[in-house]
Tab-separated table of C-alpha atoms in Angstrom:
chain	number	residue	atom	x	y	z
A	1	VAL	CA	-13.036	8.942	-13.940
A	2	CYS	CA	-10.007	11.636	-13.130
A	3	TRP	CA	-8.855	14.712	-14.917
A	4	LEU	CA	-5.945	16.484	-14.116
A	5	THR	CA	-5.140	19.743	-15.583
A	6	PRO	CA	-1.226	20.065	-16.869
A	7	GLU	CA	-0.854	21.698	-13.494
A	8	GLN	CA	-1.463	18.134	-11.563
A	9	THR	CA	1.056	16.325	-13.428
A	10	ALA	CA	4.756	16.067	-13.245
A	11	GLY	CA	4.943	17.686	-16.804
A	12	LYS	CA	3.327	20.290	-16.206
A	13	GLN	CA	3.013	20.656	-19.872
A	14	LYS	CA	-0.047	18.336	-20.993
A	15	PRO	CA	-3.701	17.341	-19.542
A	16	PHE	CA	-3.837	13.907	-17.866
A	17	MET	CA	-6.408	11.258	-17.630
A	18	TYR	CA	-6.831	8.307	-15.736
A	19	THR	CA	-9.814	6.050	-13.754
A	20	GLN	CA	-9.925	4.912	-10.442
A	21	GLY	CA	-12.557	1.584	-10.364
A	22	GLN	CA	-11.999	0.292	-6.597
A	23	ALA	CA	-14.124	-0.283	-5.108
A	24	VAL	CA	-17.718	0.518	-6.804
A	25	LEU	CA	-16.593	4.228	-9.026
A	26	ASN	CA	-16.689	2.380	-12.057
A	27	ARG	CA	-20.151	2.661	-12.576
A	28	SER	CA	-19.363	6.023	-13.779
A	29	PHE	CA	-17.087	5.017	-16.790
A	30	PHE	CA	-19.373	2.528	-18.557
A	31	PRO	CA	-22.155	0.708	-17.606
A	32	CYS	CA	-21.270	-2.311	-15.963
A	33	PHE	CA	-22.425	-5.449	-13.112
A	34	ASP	CA	-20.333	-2.866	-10.812
A	35	THR	CA	-19.456	-5.216	-8.467
A	36	PRO	CA	-16.091	-7.593	-7.151
A	37	SER	CA	-18.636	-11.087	-7.700
A	38	VAL	CA	-19.087	-10.626	-11.671
A	39	LYS	CA	-16.342	-11.018	-13.649
A	40	CYS	CA	-16.087	-10.902	-17.912
A	41	THR	CA	-13.213	-10.089	-20.371
A	42	TYR	CA	-13.516	-6.805	-22.125
A	43	SER	CA	-12.556	-5.189	-25.332
A	44	ALA	CA	-11.721	-1.678	-25.800
A	45	THR	CA	-10.863	1.283	-28.934
A	46	VAL	CA	-9.568	4.506	-27.285
A	47	GLU	CA	-9.602	7.719	-29.747
A	48	VAL	CA	-7.373	10.286	-27.969
A	49	PRO	CA	-5.968	14.055	-29.380
A	50	GLU	CA	-2.918	13.702	-31.231
A	51	GLY	CA	0.519	13.718	-29.176
A	52	PHE	CA	-1.124	11.664	-26.509
A	53	THR	CA	-1.066	8.184	-25.587
A	54	ALA	CA	-3.383	5.243	-24.055
A	55	VAL	CA	-2.957	2.081	-21.789
A	56	MET	CA	-5.567	0.038	-19.838
A	57	SER	CA	-5.780	-2.437	-17.938
A	58	ALA	CA	-5.254	-5.487	-20.388
A	59	THR	CA	-3.525	-8.530	-21.731
A	60	SER	CA	-3.341	-6.950	-25.198
A	61	TRP	CA	-2.918	-3.919	-26.949
A	62	GLU	CA	-2.497	-1.902	-30.522
A	63	LYS	CA	-2.271	1.467	-31.805
A	64	GLN	CA	-4.480	1.643	-34.624
A	65	ASN	CA	-3.230	5.142	-35.627
A	66	GLU	CA	-1.542	8.608	-34.401
A	67	THR	CA	-4.541	8.703	-32.037
A	68	THR	CA	-6.136	5.323	-32.178
A	69	PHE	CA	-5.782	2.646	-29.594
A	70	THR	CA	-7.525	-1.072	-29.216
A	71	PHE	CA	-7.468	-3.107	-25.897
A	72	LYS	CA	-8.458	-6.501	-25.284
A	73	MET	CA	-8.377	-8.354	-21.929
A	74	SER	CA	-8.885	-12.589	-22.379
A	75	GLN	CA	-8.971	-13.466	-18.857
A	76	PRO	CA	-12.138	-12.789	-17.342
A	77	ILE	CA	-12.029	-9.638	-14.283
A	78	PRO	CA	-14.259	-7.722	-11.959
A	79	SER	CA	-15.617	-4.815	-13.092
A	80	TYR	CA	-13.170	-2.731	-10.782
A	81	LEU	CA	-10.054	-4.147	-12.070
A	82	VAL	CA	-10.764	-1.786	-15.843
A	83	ALA	CA	-8.704	1.067	-16.031
A	84	LEU	CA	-7.624	3.566	-18.370
A	85	ALA	CA	-4.870	6.233	-18.766
A	86	VAL	CA	-4.257	8.807	-21.229
A	87	GLY	CA	-1.826	11.072	-21.124
A	88	ASP	CA	1.604	12.087	-22.556
A	89	ILE	CA	3.397	8.693	-21.502
A	90	VAL	CA	5.912	6.649	-22.607
A	91	SER	CA	7.578	3.507	-22.182
A	92	ALA	CA	11.039	1.689	-21.136
A	93	GLU	CA	11.548	-1.814	-21.208
A	94	VAL	CA	13.228	-3.313	-17.597
A	95	GLY	CA	12.581	-7.260	-17.737
A	96	PRO	CA	10.897	-9.794	-20.706
A	97	ARG	CA	7.185	-9.423	-19.406
A	98	SER	CA	7.608	-6.107	-17.671
A	99	ARG	CA	7.891	-2.349	-18.652
A	100	VAL	CA	7.988	0.819	-17.048
A	101	TRP	CA	5.821	3.528	-18.167
A	102	ALA	CA	5.860	7.112	-17.245
A	103	GLU	CA	5.990	11.390	-18.283
A	104	PRO	CA	8.832	11.423	-20.233
A	105	CYS	CA	10.235	14.265	-17.251
A	106	LEU	CA	10.252	10.314	-14.960
A	107	ILE	CA	10.948	7.593	-17.405
A	108	GLU	CA	14.758	7.507	-16.847
A	109	ALA	CA	14.194	7.494	-13.117
A	110	ALA	CA	11.803	4.622	-13.320
A	111	LYS	CA	13.927	3.052	-15.631
A	112	LYS	CA	17.150	3.076	-13.434
A	113	GLU	CA	14.864	2.616	-10.199
A	114	TYR	CA	12.942	-0.642	-11.552
A	115	ASP	CA	15.468	-2.705	-14.741
A	116	GLY	CA	15.506	-6.125	-13.061
A	117	VAL	CA	13.470	-6.074	-10.212
A	118	ILE	CA	9.673	-6.795	-11.368
A	119	GLU	CA	11.192	-10.083	-12.644
A	120	GLU	CA	13.073	-11.270	-9.372
A	121	PHE	CA	9.579	-11.119	-7.512
A	122	LEU	CA	7.609	-12.427	-10.105
A	123	ALA	CA	9.470	-15.131	-10.254
A	124	VAL	CA	9.769	-15.771	-7.020
A	125	GLY	CA	5.734	-14.860	-6.859
A	126	GLU	CA	5.138	-18.006	-9.574
A	127	LYS	CA	7.119	-20.198	-7.412
A	128	LEU	CA	5.353	-19.743	-4.248
A	129	PHE	CA	1.745	-19.317	-5.646
A	130	GLY	CA	2.009	-20.743	-9.273
A	131	PRO	CA	1.591	-19.079	-12.783
A	132	TYR	CA	1.569	-15.911	-13.995
A	133	VAL	CA	-1.639	-15.885	-15.550
A	134	TRP	CA	-1.948	-12.051	-16.936
A	135	GLY	CA	1.161	-12.434	-19.470
A	136	ARG	CA	2.793	-8.995	-18.985
A	137	TYR	CA	3.337	-7.311	-16.001
A	138	ASP	CA	3.852	-3.414	-16.596
A	139	ILE	CA	3.903	-0.199	-14.232
A	140	LEU	CA	2.667	3.260	-14.973
A	141	PHE	CA	4.054	5.755	-12.840
A	142	MET	CA	0.948	8.718	-11.981
A	143	PRO	CA	1.144	11.699	-11.968
A	144	PRO	CA	1.729	13.363	-8.435
A	145	SER	CA	-1.841	13.894	-7.253
A	146	PHE	CA	-1.992	10.003	-7.934
A	147	PRO	CA	-4.022	9.531	-4.235
A	148	PHE	CA	-3.273	6.128	-3.639
A	149	GLY	CA	0.338	3.698	-3.443
A	150	GLY	CA	-0.821	1.781	-5.513
A	151	MET	CA	-3.838	0.071	-8.051
A	152	GLU	CA	-3.373	-3.436	-9.138
A	153	ASN	CA	-5.128	-3.218	-12.276
A	154	PRO	CA	-4.214	-6.629	-14.102
A	155	CYS	CA	-1.629	-6.195	-16.601
A	156	LEU	CA	-0.551	-1.971	-15.540
A	157	THR	CA	-0.451	-1.654	-11.651
A	158	PHE	CA	-0.442	2.053	-11.068
A	159	VAL	CA	1.775	3.235	-8.630
A	160	THR	CA	2.957	6.509	-7.065
A	161	PRO	CA	5.943	9.136	-8.568
A	162	CYS	CA	6.890	8.796	-4.762
A	163	LEU	CA	8.034	5.149	-4.709
A	164	LEU	CA	11.088	6.424	-7.085
A	165	ALA	CA	13.113	7.266	-4.100
A	166	GLY	CA	16.037	7.703	-6.162
A	167	ASP	CA	18.337	4.164	-4.298
A	168	ARG	CA	16.114	1.486	-5.204
A	169	SER	CA	15.215	1.941	-1.320
A	170	LEU	CA	11.183	1.616	-2.160
A	171	VAL	CA	10.735	-0.773	-4.654
A	172	ASP	CA	9.621	-3.561	-2.544
A	173	VAL	CA	6.463	-2.033	-2.620
A	174	ILE	CA	5.725	-3.452	-5.626
A	175	ILE	CA	5.583	-6.720	-4.306
A	176	HIS	CA	2.256	-5.872	-2.517
A	177	GLU	CA	0.799	-5.101	-5.757
A	178	ILE	CA	2.637	-8.219	-7.502
A	179	SER	CA	0.899	-10.414	-5.059
A	180	HIS	CA	-2.209	-9.220	-6.167
A	181	SER	CA	-1.790	-10.643	-9.329
A	182	TRP	CA	-3.126	-14.159	-7.456
A	183	PHE	CA	-5.262	-12.515	-4.691
A	184	GLY	CA	-7.506	-10.218	-5.440
A	185	ASN	CA	-7.243	-10.097	-9.489
A	186	LEU	CA	-6.943	-14.224	-10.011
A	187	VAL	CA	-8.953	-14.845	-6.717
A	188	THR	CA	-11.559	-12.113	-5.762
A	189	ASN	CA	-13.840	-11.503	-2.753
A	190	ALA	CA	-16.826	-11.747	-3.933
A	191	THR	CA	-17.975	-8.269	-1.261
A	192	TRP	CA	-16.632	-5.532	-0.172
A	193	GLY	CA	-17.542	-6.875	3.250
A	194	GLU	CA	-14.958	-9.417	2.755
A	195	PHE	CA	-12.171	-6.912	1.554
A	196	TRP	CA	-9.241	-8.937	4.124
A	197	LEU	CA	-9.739	-11.918	1.411
A	198	ASN	CA	-7.904	-9.369	-0.709
A	199	GLU	CA	-5.859	-7.745	1.246
A	200	GLY	CA	-5.417	-10.132	4.275
A	201	PHE	CA	-3.790	-12.701	1.933
A	202	THR	CA	-1.683	-10.174	-0.496
A	203	MET	CA	-0.259	-9.218	2.474
A	204	TYR	CA	0.619	-12.791	3.451
A	205	ALA	CA	1.660	-13.332	-0.332
A	206	GLN	CA	3.810	-10.178	0.337
A	207	ARG	CA	5.578	-10.854	2.818
A	208	ARG	CA	6.470	-14.684	1.789
A	209	ILE	CA	7.938	-13.149	-1.568
A	210	SER	CA	9.914	-10.471	0.090
A	211	THR	CA	11.058	-13.660	3.119
A	212	GLU	CA	12.298	-15.269	0.146
A	213	VAL	CA	13.904	-12.369	-1.483
A	214	TYR	CA	15.079	-10.598	1.173
A	215	GLY	CA	15.171	-12.582	4.469
A	216	LEU	CA	12.673	-13.073	7.654
A	217	PRO	CA	14.924	-10.636	10.076
A	218	TYR	CA	13.869	-7.506	7.688
A	219	THR	CA	10.218	-9.047	6.832
A	220	CYS	CA	9.946	-9.641	10.037
A	221	LEU	CA	11.210	-5.718	10.736
A	222	GLU	CA	8.457	-4.772	7.593
A	223	ALA	CA	5.335	-6.245	9.671
A	224	ALA	CA	6.498	-4.824	12.750
A	225	THR	CA	5.406	-1.748	11.261
A	226	GLY	CA	2.428	-2.878	9.979
A	227	ARG	CA	1.347	-4.192	13.133
A	228	ALA	CA	2.323	-0.701	15.050
A	229	LEU	CA	-0.249	1.100	11.803
A	230	LEU	CA	-2.768	-1.103	13.275
A	231	ARG	CA	-2.068	-0.074	17.011
A	232	GLN	CA	-2.269	3.174	15.917
A	233	HIS	CA	-5.458	2.939	13.422
A	234	MET	CA	-7.631	0.917	16.419
A	235	ASP	CA	-6.096	3.639	19.055
A	236	ASN	CA	-7.676	6.303	16.712
A	237	THR	CA	-11.320	4.240	15.900
A	238	GLY	CA	-11.405	2.466	19.369
A	239	GLU	CA	-10.424	-1.441	19.459
A	240	GLU	CA	-14.453	-1.613	19.109
A	241	HIS	CA	-15.146	-0.116	16.388
A	242	PRO	CA	-17.502	-1.845	14.158
A	243	LEU	CA	-14.900	-1.306	11.179
A	244	ASN	CA	-12.517	-3.652	13.044
A	245	LYS	CA	-13.962	-6.902	12.113
A	246	LEU	CA	-12.787	-8.645	8.880
A	247	ARG	CA	-16.281	-8.809	8.462
A	248	VAL	CA	-17.891	-5.458	7.664
A	249	LEU	CA	-21.267	-5.426	7.405
A	250	ILE	CA	-21.782	-2.446	4.306
A	251	GLU	CA	-25.253	-1.162	4.957
A	252	PRO	CA	-27.508	0.521	1.743
A	253	GLY	CA	-26.169	3.410	0.517
A	254	VAL	CA	-22.450	3.213	1.994
A	255	ASN	CA	-19.507	4.151	-0.443
A	256	PRO	CA	-17.399	0.336	0.937
A	257	ASP	CA	-14.275	3.439	0.460
A	258	ASP	CA	-15.345	5.175	3.546
A	259	THR	CA	-14.587	1.855	5.132
A	260	TYR	CA	-11.176	1.265	4.409
A	261	ASN	CA	-9.044	1.150	7.083
A	262	GLU	CA	-5.753	-1.065	8.324
A	263	THR	CA	-7.730	-4.235	9.534
A	264	PRO	CA	-8.398	-5.938	6.378
A	265	TYR	CA	-4.659	-5.235	5.310
A	266	GLU	CA	-3.197	-6.447	8.746
A	267	LYS	CA	-5.795	-7.800	10.926
A	268	GLY	CA	-6.597	-9.928	7.373
A	269	PHE	CA	-2.828	-10.994	7.666
A	270	CYS	CA	-3.035	-12.165	11.057
A	271	PHE	CA	-5.798	-14.707	10.231
A	272	VAL	CA	-3.871	-15.938	7.477
A	273	SER	CA	-0.697	-16.484	9.722
A	274	TYR	CA	-3.257	-17.968	12.081
A	275	LEU	CA	-4.297	-20.445	9.662
A	276	ALA	CA	-0.142	-20.965	8.598
A	277	HIS	CA	0.481	-21.587	11.967
A	278	LEU	CA	-2.571	-24.348	12.468
A	279	VAL	CA	-0.226	-26.491	9.989
A	280	GLY	CA	2.501	-25.721	11.432
A	281	ASP	CA	4.598	-26.105	8.284
A	282	GLN	CA	5.947	-23.886	6.203
A	283	SER	CA	5.662	-25.405	2.885
A	284	LYS	CA	2.180	-27.842	3.328
A	285	PHE	CA	0.858	-23.904	3.902
A	286	ASP	CA	2.536	-22.847	0.727
A	287	ALA	CA	1.051	-25.459	-1.075
A	288	PHE	CA	-1.858	-25.329	-0.018
A	289	LEU	CA	-1.857	-21.461	-1.162
A	290	GLN	CA	-1.319	-22.998	-4.795
A	291	ALA	CA	-4.164	-24.831	-4.383
A	292	TYR	CA	-6.161	-22.267	-3.247
A	293	VAL	CA	-5.758	-20.496	-6.359
A	294	ASN	CA	-5.918	-23.264	-8.574
A	295	ARG	CA	-9.537	-24.152	-7.206
A	296	PHE	CA	-11.117	-20.455	-7.296
A	297	LYS	CA	-8.910	-18.481	-9.850
A	298	PHE	CA	-10.912	-16.568	-12.172
A	299	GLN	CA	-13.282	-16.784	-9.544
A	300	SER	CA	-14.751	-14.611	-6.585
A	301	ILE	CA	-15.471	-16.020	-3.099
A	302	THR	CA	-16.545	-15.809	0.712
A	303	ALA	CA	-14.616	-16.588	3.379
A	304	ASP	CA	-17.050	-19.418	3.891
A	305	ASP	CA	-15.711	-20.839	0.638
A	306	ALA	CA	-11.971	-19.956	2.086
A	307	LEU	CA	-12.318	-21.337	5.045
A	308	ALA	CA	-14.001	-24.440	4.016
A	309	PHE	CA	-11.236	-25.211	1.130
A	310	PHE	CA	-8.918	-24.863	4.067
A	311	LEU	CA	-10.559	-27.658	6.318
A	312	GLU	CA	-11.330	-29.698	3.200
A	313	HIS	CA	-7.314	-29.270	2.037
A	314	PHE	CA	-6.418	-29.897	6.052
A	315	PRO	CA	-8.948	-33.405	7.003
A	316	GLU	CA	-6.926	-33.779	10.027
A	317	LEU	CA	-7.162	-30.147	11.696
A	318	LYS	CA	-10.910	-30.324	10.226
A	319	GLU	CA	-11.281	-33.187	12.817
A	320	LYS	CA	-9.179	-31.800	15.636
A	321	GLY	CA	-12.224	-29.054	15.212
A	322	VAL	CA	-9.611	-26.110	14.696
A	323	ASP	CA	-12.480	-23.787	13.323
A	324	SER	CA	-13.875	-23.506	17.038
A	325	ILE	CA	-10.665	-23.061	19.316
A	326	PRO	CA	-11.671	-21.242	22.778
A	327	GLY	CA	-10.612	-17.598	21.835
A	328	LEU	CA	-9.766	-17.996	18.309
A	329	GLU	CA	-13.005	-19.263	16.534
A	330	PHE	CA	-13.000	-18.774	13.688
A	331	ASP	CA	-16.220	-17.014	13.904
A	332	ARG	CA	-14.661	-14.700	16.453
A	333	TRP	CA	-11.936	-13.755	14.187
A	334	LEU	CA	-14.692	-12.595	11.131
A	335	ASN	CA	-17.365	-10.778	13.387
A	336	THR	CA	-15.976	-9.348	16.674
A	337	PRO	CA	-14.384	-6.420	16.519
A	338	GLY	CA	-10.718	-5.805	18.119
A	339	TRP	CA	-7.186	-7.074	18.210
A	340	PRO	CA	-6.171	-10.228	16.448
A	341	PRO	CA	-6.922	-13.059	19.184
A	342	TYR	CA	-3.303	-14.697	17.854
A	343	LEU	CA	0.177	-12.272	16.188
A	344	PRO	CA	2.170	-13.888	14.010
A	345	ASP	CA	6.278	-14.055	15.569
A	346	LEU	CA	8.058	-11.008	14.009
A	347	SER	CA	11.116	-12.007	16.745
A	348	PRO	CA	13.358	-12.940	13.972
A	349	GLY	CA	13.062	-8.598	13.588
A	350	GLN	CA	14.692	-7.913	16.861
A	351	GLN	CA	18.010	-8.442	16.006
A	352	LEU	CA	17.014	-5.035	13.655
A	353	MET	CA	14.579	-3.855	15.766
A	354	GLU	CA	17.309	-3.954	18.903
A	355	PRO	CA	19.921	-1.345	17.801
A	356	ALA	CA	17.285	0.966	16.256
A	357	ASP	CA	15.126	1.073	19.620
A	358	ARG	CA	18.824	1.526	21.842
A	359	LEU	CA	19.616	4.581	19.096
A	360	ALA	CA	15.384	6.177	19.409
A	361	GLU	CA	16.404	6.003	23.681
A	362	LEU	CA	20.041	7.748	23.654
A	363	TRP	CA	18.020	10.424	21.290
A	364	ALA	CA	15.126	11.117	23.175
A	365	ALA	CA	17.660	10.870	27.009
A	366	ASP	CA	18.011	14.618	28.795
A	367	SER	CA	21.872	14.834	28.060
A	368	LEU	CA	22.968	13.405	24.983
A	369	ASP	CA	25.521	10.718	25.494
A	370	MET	CA	27.259	11.450	22.741
A	371	GLU	CA	30.349	8.719	22.103
A	372	ASP	CA	27.314	6.116	22.456
A	373	ILE	CA	25.236	7.665	20.080
A	374	GLU	CA	28.830	8.162	17.673
A	375	ALA	CA	28.969	3.856	17.478
A	376	VAL	CA	25.830	3.062	15.989
A	377	ASP	CA	26.825	2.906	12.223
A	378	ILE	CA	23.323	3.707	10.634
A	379	THR	CA	24.779	3.848	6.999
A	380	ALA	CA	23.878	0.144	6.652
A	381	TRP	CA	20.235	0.123	8.021
A	382	ARG	CA	17.607	-0.263	5.269
A	383	VAL	CA	14.659	1.642	4.603
A	384	TYR	CA	12.388	-0.242	7.608
A	385	GLN	CA	14.965	-0.303	10.227
A	386	LEU	CA	15.203	3.727	9.448
A	387	ILE	CA	11.887	3.683	9.545
A	388	TYR	CA	10.943	1.851	12.792
A	389	PHE	CA	14.214	3.979	14.339
A	390	LEU	CA	11.569	7.261	13.166
A	391	ASP	CA	8.800	5.472	14.318
A	392	GLN	CA	10.690	5.137	17.940
A	393	VAL	CA	11.617	8.444	17.922
A	394	LEU	CA	8.254	9.841	16.885
A	395	GLU	CA	6.614	7.713	19.354
A	396	LYS	CA	9.199	9.573	22.624
A	397	SER	CA	8.160	13.070	20.968
A	398	PRO	CA	8.918	15.838	21.820
A	399	LEU	CA	12.115	15.095	22.378
A	400	PRO	CA	14.123	17.220	25.240
A	401	GLU	CA	14.774	20.841	23.951
A	402	GLY	CA	17.631	20.897	20.748
A	403	ASN	CA	17.984	16.952	20.322
A	404	VAL	CA	15.764	17.107	17.371
A	405	GLN	CA	17.986	19.439	15.577
A	406	ARG	CA	21.463	17.628	16.430
A	407	LEU	CA	19.064	14.495	14.611
A	408	SER	CA	19.172	16.191	11.681
A	409	LYS	CA	22.805	17.402	11.772
A	410	MET	CA	23.789	13.869	12.268
A	411	TYR	CA	21.815	11.898	10.057
A	412	PRO	CA	21.495	13.823	6.336
A	413	LYS	CA	21.121	10.723	5.293
A	414	ILE	CA	17.091	10.458	7.437
A	415	SER	CA	16.529	14.776	7.640
A	416	LYS	CA	17.251	15.250	3.807
A	417	ALA	CA	16.059	11.660	2.193
A	418	GLN	CA	13.902	11.790	-1.335
A	419	ASN	CA	12.489	8.275	0.141
A	420	ALA	CA	9.065	9.780	0.507
A	421	GLU	CA	8.426	6.654	3.621
A	422	LEU	CA	11.255	8.517	5.800
A	423	ARG	CA	9.728	12.097	4.691
A	424	LEU	CA	6.484	11.851	6.228
A	425	ARG	CA	8.142	10.463	9.355
A	426	TRP	CA	10.620	13.262	9.717
A	427	CYS	CA	7.750	15.948	8.966
A	428	GLN	CA	5.601	14.107	12.005
A	429	ILE	CA	8.611	14.479	13.842
A	430	ILE	CA	9.348	18.320	12.793
A	431	LEU	CA	5.642	19.216	13.787
A	432	LYS	CA	5.119	17.249	17.079
A	433	ASN	CA	8.211	19.000	18.550
A	434	ASN	CA	6.813	22.317	17.023
A	435	LEU	CA	10.273	22.962	15.065
A	436	GLU	CA	9.105	26.123	12.390
A	437	ALA	CA	13.021	26.389	11.667
A	438	GLU	CA	12.304	22.859	9.916
A	439	TYR	CA	8.782	23.679	8.569
A	440	SER	CA	9.630	24.503	4.618
A	441	ARG	CA	10.204	20.604	4.439
A	442	VAL	CA	6.744	19.862	5.422
A	443	LYS	CA	5.398	22.579	2.708
A	444	ASP	CA	7.795	21.195	0.469
A	445	PHE	CA	6.933	17.865	1.141
A	446	LEU	CA	3.006	17.906	0.784
A	447	HIS	CA	3.627	20.347	-2.386
A	448	SER	CA	5.155	17.357	-4.217
A	449	GLN	CA	2.988	14.733	-4.237
A	450	GLY	CA	-0.814	14.479	-3.074
A	451	LYS	CA	-0.641	10.747	-1.764
A	452	GLN	CA	-3.485	9.928	0.945
A	453	LYS	CA	-1.231	7.873	2.985
A	454	TYR	CA	1.355	11.013	4.097
A	455	THR	CA	-1.022	13.737	3.220
A	456	LEU	CA	-4.024	13.376	5.599
A	457	PRO	CA	-1.248	12.334	8.729
A	458	LEU	CA	0.621	15.745	8.098
A	459	TYR	CA	-3.003	17.674	8.055
A	460	ARG	CA	-3.848	16.064	11.299
A	461	ALA	CA	-0.772	16.328	12.687
A	462	MET	CA	-0.532	20.327	11.984
A	463	TRP	CA	-4.374	20.823	12.934
A	464	ALA	CA	-3.583	18.944	16.352
A	465	GLY	CA	-0.512	21.514	16.788
A	466	SER	CA	0.520	25.097	17.711
A	467	GLU	CA	-1.225	27.992	15.932
A	468	SER	CA	1.968	28.186	13.934
A	469	ALA	CA	1.256	24.768	12.450
A	470	ARG	CA	-1.939	25.502	12.059
A	471	ALA	CA	-1.142	28.937	10.478
A	472	LEU	CA	0.775	26.247	8.105
A	473	ALA	CA	-2.165	24.214	7.306
A	474	MET	CA	-3.972	26.678	5.963
A	475	GLU	CA	-1.318	28.384	3.786
A	476	THR	CA	-0.142	24.734	2.121
A	477	PHE	CA	-3.252	23.503	1.521
A	478	SER	CA	-4.640	27.254	-0.570
A	479	ALA	CA	-1.600	26.572	-2.651
A	480	THR	CA	-1.624	22.325	-3.159
A	481	ALA	CA	-5.462	22.136	-3.270
A	482	PRO	CA	-5.617	22.455	-6.987
A	483	GLN	CA	-3.225	19.606	-7.284
A	484	LEU	CA	-4.847	16.875	-5.277
A	485	HIS	CA	-7.110	14.754	-5.882
A	486	VAL	CA	-10.875	15.862	-4.681
A	487	ASN	CA	-11.416	13.211	-1.964
A	488	VAL	CA	-8.455	14.360	-0.697
A	489	GLN	CA	-9.341	17.687	-1.043
A	490	ASN	CA	-12.493	16.642	0.633
A	491	TYR	CA	-10.899	14.737	3.778
A	492	VAL	CA	-7.889	17.406	4.193
A	493	LYS	CA	-11.228	19.893	4.668
A	494	LYS	CA	-12.630	17.735	6.974
A	495	ILE	CA	-9.443	18.100	9.091
A	496	LEU	CA	-9.116	21.741	8.972
A	497	GLY	CA	-13.281	22.713	9.860
A	498	LEU	CA	-13.291	23.935	5.916
A	499	GLU	CA	-17.010	23.516	4.241
A	500	VAL	CA	-17.159	20.069	1.928
A	501	PRO	CA	-19.070	20.660	-0.620
A	502	GLU	CA	-21.862	17.903	-0.774
């Protein structure tokens, strides 16, 4: 249960409270079987001080009077999906079954960013995976200290305000949370050791929706940035690390949150893509996913259940023994750490990657060929193409003296972006090239939000950098610590070698 002071909110006027149940944290909020293997319905009555609003992950809610709200979730869900938030929050309609909730100072921006967007994604999801069973799909924009990108609480996804880029360039991030409506919330992993069942299937579903909406090249480019994150993670931990398996052994007393990494997402995505590859026909595999959701809806299952159903659904594949093809055995996928034995073909993304690769090469050269650089028009590039370009620049960094400053001047669309994904990468480039003149950008970004995915890599980069970068880390952390979630505070303390309370 997270209690935020007014300083930790966007409006800075009133406190805010929210719960975060995944993975095993709702036991501190109410007595429950805190395991994803048990599902139940719930109802709640919440009393709040005057001037506050309560919202929950529920199918229906009523305001009894100024300070009392009642909620009912009529579908069975695992305990980790019960969620409550109380604060100075208001709502705006953005679709026939969707509204956005936010602090008053953010509501206009939220409405502008998401008006009409959610219904399009939901409709494609329904076409692919079957009916959306939760009634409403609302989004609550959390205070800036919220440490996650999104939490797929049914009927009411909690998301970071970092998604409010002002130009809709990050709206597709919500496709991932929408996909959880079928994979995770409706069909759930029975244990946290098989978290890939939630996330691998959701990544696959997200990319199916994205392909329908934005086309295959764009989706392949987004998947390539995901693959790069998996590569980075495996390089950092070593491929043979036991957490780089899809089926993770979580010892008694270990918090499942401490096993969290890219593997269940991206290696899980590769495994689901491999199953689709075995089927060899997209529409047949789409039909399988619908049948899978229908067969296991409102249940918690294991990987064995899912894979047995797959082989049952495709008896000709079962007969061929596809579960034991040497090197690609289902058992190897689940129980062997390391790089995925099959990678889906992302070559349709090449038409977007190649110009970005070429441009990054030009900027990494000892003498800049401005004529060639100016011939590349990035004004029409969508956000993942820019992200991919910056990832390549980061990989080639440090660049020759003066190049990053010129790049910054040439592309204000990047160096002055409000989009958090671009800001993260621009800050990483500043640190890797030790551009002290631009340090204020790093500081501003860390002051503006507390999302774990952005905060930790920047502290790691500062701590691995020069004396002045380390000083920047210490100074920024002492100024921003009170506005960070306690877990994020502790992770940063570990990076900076500070005492972490037991």
